[in-house]
Tab-separated table of C-alpha atoms and ligand atoms in Angstrom:
chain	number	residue	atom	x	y	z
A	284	UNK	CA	72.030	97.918	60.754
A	285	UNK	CA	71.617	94.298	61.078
A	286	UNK	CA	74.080	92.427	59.486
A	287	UNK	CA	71.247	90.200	56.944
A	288	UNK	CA	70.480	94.145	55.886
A	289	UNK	CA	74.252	94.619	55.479
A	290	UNK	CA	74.688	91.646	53.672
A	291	UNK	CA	71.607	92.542	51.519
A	292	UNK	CA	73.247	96.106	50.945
A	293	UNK	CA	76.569	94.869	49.896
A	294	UNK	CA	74.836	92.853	47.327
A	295	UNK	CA	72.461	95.064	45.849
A	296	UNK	CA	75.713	97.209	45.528
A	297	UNK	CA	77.345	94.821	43.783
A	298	UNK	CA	74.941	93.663	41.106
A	299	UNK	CA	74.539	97.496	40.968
A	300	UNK	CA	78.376	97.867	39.732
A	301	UNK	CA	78.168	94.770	37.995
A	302	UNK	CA	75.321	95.917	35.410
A	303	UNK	CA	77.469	99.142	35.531
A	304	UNK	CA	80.448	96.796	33.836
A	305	UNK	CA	78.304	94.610	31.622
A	306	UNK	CA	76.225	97.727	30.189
A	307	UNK	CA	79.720	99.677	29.866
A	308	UNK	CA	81.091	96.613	27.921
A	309	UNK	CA	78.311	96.870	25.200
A	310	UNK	CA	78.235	100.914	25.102
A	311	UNK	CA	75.008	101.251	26.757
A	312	UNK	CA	73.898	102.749	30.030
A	313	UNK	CA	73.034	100.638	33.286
A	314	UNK	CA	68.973	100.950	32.623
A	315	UNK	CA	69.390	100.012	28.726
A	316	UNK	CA	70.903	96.368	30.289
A	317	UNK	CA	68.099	96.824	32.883
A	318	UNK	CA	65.698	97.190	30.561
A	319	UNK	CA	66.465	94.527	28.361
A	320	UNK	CA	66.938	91.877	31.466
A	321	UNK	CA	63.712	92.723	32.485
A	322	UNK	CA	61.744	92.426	28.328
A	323	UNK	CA	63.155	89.025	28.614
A	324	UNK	CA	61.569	87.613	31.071
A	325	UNK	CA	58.230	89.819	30.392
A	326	UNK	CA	55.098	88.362	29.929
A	327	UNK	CA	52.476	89.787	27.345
A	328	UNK	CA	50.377	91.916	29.472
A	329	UNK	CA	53.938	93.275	30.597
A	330	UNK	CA	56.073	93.544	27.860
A	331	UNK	CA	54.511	97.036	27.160
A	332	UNK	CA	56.313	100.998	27.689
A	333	UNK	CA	54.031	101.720	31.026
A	334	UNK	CA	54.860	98.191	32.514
A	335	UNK	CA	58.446	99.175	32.466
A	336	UNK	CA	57.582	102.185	34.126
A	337	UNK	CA	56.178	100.778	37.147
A	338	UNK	CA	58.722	98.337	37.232
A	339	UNK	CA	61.575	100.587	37.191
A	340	UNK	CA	59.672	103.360	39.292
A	341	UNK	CA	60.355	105.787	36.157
A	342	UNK	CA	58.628	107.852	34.027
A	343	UNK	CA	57.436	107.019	31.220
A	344	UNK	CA	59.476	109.631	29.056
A	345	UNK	CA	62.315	108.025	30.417
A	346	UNK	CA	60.759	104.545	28.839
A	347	UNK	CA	60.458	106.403	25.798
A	348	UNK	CA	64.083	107.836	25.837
A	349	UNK	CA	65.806	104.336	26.870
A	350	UNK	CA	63.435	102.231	24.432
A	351	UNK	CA	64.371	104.673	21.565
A	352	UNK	CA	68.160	104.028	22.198
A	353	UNK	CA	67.432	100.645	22.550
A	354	UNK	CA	65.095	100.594	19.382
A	355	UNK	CA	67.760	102.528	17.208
A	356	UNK	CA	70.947	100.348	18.147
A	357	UNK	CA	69.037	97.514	16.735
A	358	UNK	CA	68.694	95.609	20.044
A	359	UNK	CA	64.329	95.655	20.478
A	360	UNK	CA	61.342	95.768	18.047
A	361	UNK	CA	58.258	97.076	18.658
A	362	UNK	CA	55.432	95.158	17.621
A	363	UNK	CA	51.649	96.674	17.647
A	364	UNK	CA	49.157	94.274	19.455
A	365	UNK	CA	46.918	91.966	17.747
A	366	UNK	CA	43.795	93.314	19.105
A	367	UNK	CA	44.873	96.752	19.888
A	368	UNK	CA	47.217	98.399	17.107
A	369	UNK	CA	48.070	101.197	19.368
A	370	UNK	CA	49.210	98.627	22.497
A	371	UNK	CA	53.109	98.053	21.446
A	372	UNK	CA	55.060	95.212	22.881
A	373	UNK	CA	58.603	95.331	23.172
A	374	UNK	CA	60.768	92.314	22.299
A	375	UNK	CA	64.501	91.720	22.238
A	376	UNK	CA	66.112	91.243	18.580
A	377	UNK	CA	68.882	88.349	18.202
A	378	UNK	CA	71.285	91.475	19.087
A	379	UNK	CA	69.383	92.552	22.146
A	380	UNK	CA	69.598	88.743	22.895
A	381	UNK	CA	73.090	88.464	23.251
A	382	UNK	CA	73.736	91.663	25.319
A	383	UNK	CA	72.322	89.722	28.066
A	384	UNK	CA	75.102	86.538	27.025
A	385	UNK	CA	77.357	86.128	30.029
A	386	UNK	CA	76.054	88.881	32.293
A	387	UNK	CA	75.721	89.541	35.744
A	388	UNK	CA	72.921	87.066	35.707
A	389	UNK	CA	74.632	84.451	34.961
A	390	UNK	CA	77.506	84.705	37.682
A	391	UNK	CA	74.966	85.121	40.420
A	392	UNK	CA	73.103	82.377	39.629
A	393	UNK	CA	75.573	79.939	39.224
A	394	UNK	CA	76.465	80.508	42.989
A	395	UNK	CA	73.093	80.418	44.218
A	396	UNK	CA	72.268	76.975	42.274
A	397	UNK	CA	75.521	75.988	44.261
A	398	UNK	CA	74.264	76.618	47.704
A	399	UNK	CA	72.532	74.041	49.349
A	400	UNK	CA	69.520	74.945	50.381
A	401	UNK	CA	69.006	76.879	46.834
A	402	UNK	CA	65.377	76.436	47.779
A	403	UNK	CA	64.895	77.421	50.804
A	404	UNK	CA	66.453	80.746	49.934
A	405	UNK	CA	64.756	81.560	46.805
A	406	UNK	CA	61.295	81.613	49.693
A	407	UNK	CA	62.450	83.718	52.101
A	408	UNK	CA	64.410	86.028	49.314
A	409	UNK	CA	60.862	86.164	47.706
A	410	UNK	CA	58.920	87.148	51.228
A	411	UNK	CA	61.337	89.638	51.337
A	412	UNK	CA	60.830	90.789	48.132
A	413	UNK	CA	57.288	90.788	48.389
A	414	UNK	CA	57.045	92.493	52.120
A	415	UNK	CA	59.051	95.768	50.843
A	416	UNK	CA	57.513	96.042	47.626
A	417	UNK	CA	53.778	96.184	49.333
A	418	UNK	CA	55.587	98.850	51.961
A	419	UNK	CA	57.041	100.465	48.904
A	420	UNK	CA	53.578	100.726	47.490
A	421	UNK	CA	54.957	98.761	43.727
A	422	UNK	CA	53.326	96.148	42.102
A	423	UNK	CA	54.837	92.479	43.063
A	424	UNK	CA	55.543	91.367	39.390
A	425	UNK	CA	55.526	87.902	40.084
A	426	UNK	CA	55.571	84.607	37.811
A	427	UNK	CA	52.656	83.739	35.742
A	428	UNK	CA	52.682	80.435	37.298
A	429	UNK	CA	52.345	81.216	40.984
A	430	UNK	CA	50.022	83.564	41.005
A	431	UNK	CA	46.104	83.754	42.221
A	432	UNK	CA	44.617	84.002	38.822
A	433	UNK	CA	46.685	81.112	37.349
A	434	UNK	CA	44.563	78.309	36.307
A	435	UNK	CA	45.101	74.849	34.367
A	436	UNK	CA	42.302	72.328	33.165
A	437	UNK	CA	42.179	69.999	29.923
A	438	UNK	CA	42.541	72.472	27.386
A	439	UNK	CA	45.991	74.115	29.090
A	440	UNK	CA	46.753	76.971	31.241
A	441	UNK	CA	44.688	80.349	31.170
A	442	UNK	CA	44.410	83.286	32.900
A	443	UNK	CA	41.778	83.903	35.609
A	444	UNK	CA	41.870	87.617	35.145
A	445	UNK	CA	41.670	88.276	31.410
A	446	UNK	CA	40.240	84.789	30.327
A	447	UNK	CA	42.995	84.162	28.034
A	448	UNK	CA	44.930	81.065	27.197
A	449	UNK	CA	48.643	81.253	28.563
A	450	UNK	CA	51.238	79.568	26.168
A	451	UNK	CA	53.841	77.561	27.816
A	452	UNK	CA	56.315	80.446	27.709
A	453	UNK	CA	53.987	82.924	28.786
A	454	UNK	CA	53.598	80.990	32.614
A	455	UNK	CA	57.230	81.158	33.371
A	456	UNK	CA	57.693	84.626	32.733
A	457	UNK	CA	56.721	87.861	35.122
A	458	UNK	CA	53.462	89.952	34.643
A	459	UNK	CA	52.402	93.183	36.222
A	460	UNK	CA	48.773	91.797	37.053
A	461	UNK	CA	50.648	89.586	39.392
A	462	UNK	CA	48.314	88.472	42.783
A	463	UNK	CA	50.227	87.477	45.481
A	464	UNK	CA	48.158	83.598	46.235
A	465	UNK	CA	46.036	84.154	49.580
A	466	UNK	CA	47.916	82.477	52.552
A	467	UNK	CA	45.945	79.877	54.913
A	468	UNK	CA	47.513	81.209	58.150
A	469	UNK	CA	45.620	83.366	60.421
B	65	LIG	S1	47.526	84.384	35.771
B	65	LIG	FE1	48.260	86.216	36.912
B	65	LIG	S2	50.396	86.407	36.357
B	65	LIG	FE2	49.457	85.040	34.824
B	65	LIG	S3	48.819	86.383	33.155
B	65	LIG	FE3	47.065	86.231	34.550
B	65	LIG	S4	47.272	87.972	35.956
B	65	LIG	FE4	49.259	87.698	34.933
């Protein structure tokens, strides 16, 4: 083993123990926390039980069981879609909320914005990211903003894929549809 893949073990071992701690600390189970990190930062097209799924690499009666515990300590909502009353989005309540105050998250990411070449990092962390996840066979889940079928013009930002308008929000968050931009090498 290399030591950039131990160093990349040792940390995905400790986040791992650290959502252990912070999930422990509100009663819940490490994929409850999981799952709630991950509905935050959701956009619409992903904030949905089978986007979860692929996310996590679960099945989607575990969604169901986890979303249900979730759902009945008061922590998400489901909401039916506007178009589509069987579609339900998930969204965190004010509880769900502050479960995720002063997490994990939080700790890393105050050392990374300390590091000085923050940047630089957050690239090759991402081509990482993206290289095992297309060996892996799992969608990319990238954000809204960087992605193929982003577009802007006078009227604001829209999708390219569904021909909807993207709110504000919406293009800083991650979506399953994802499209990893076409490179100009080779
Ligand atoms: S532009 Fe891409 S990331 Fe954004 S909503 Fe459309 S498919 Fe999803």
């Amino acid at each position: 083993m290399s030591t950039t893949t131990l160093f990349l073990e040792r940390l995905g071992t400790l986040i791992q123990q650290s959502v252990r701690e912070d999930a422990a600390r509100h009663g819940l189970l490490p994929i409850h926390l999981q799952v709630l990190q991950y509905l935050v930062q959701a956009n619409r097209y992903s904030d949905l039980p089978i986007a979860v799924a692929d996310y996590f690499g679960i099945t989607r009666g575990t969604v169901s069981q986890t979303l249900g515990v979730l759902e009945r300590k008061g922590l998400v909502v489901k909401r039916p879609d506007s178009r589509d009353g069987r579609r339900l989005h998930i969204g965190l309540t004010p509880a769900g909320e502050a479960v995720l105050g002063e997490s994990w998250c939080e700790r890393v990411q105050n050392v990374l914005s300390a590091q000085a070449d923050a940047a630089e990092l957050e690239e090759t962390l991402r081509a990482i990211l993206i290289a095992l996840q297309r060996i892996n066979g799992q969608r990319a889940f990238g954000v809204c903003r960087e992605c193929v079928h982003f577009q802007t013009g006078a009227n604001g930002a829209r999708c390219g894929l569904t021909g909807e308008s993207l709110a504000t929000e919406q293009t800083e968050k991650i979506c399953r549809e994802w499209t990893e931009p076409a490179t100009t090498e080779g």
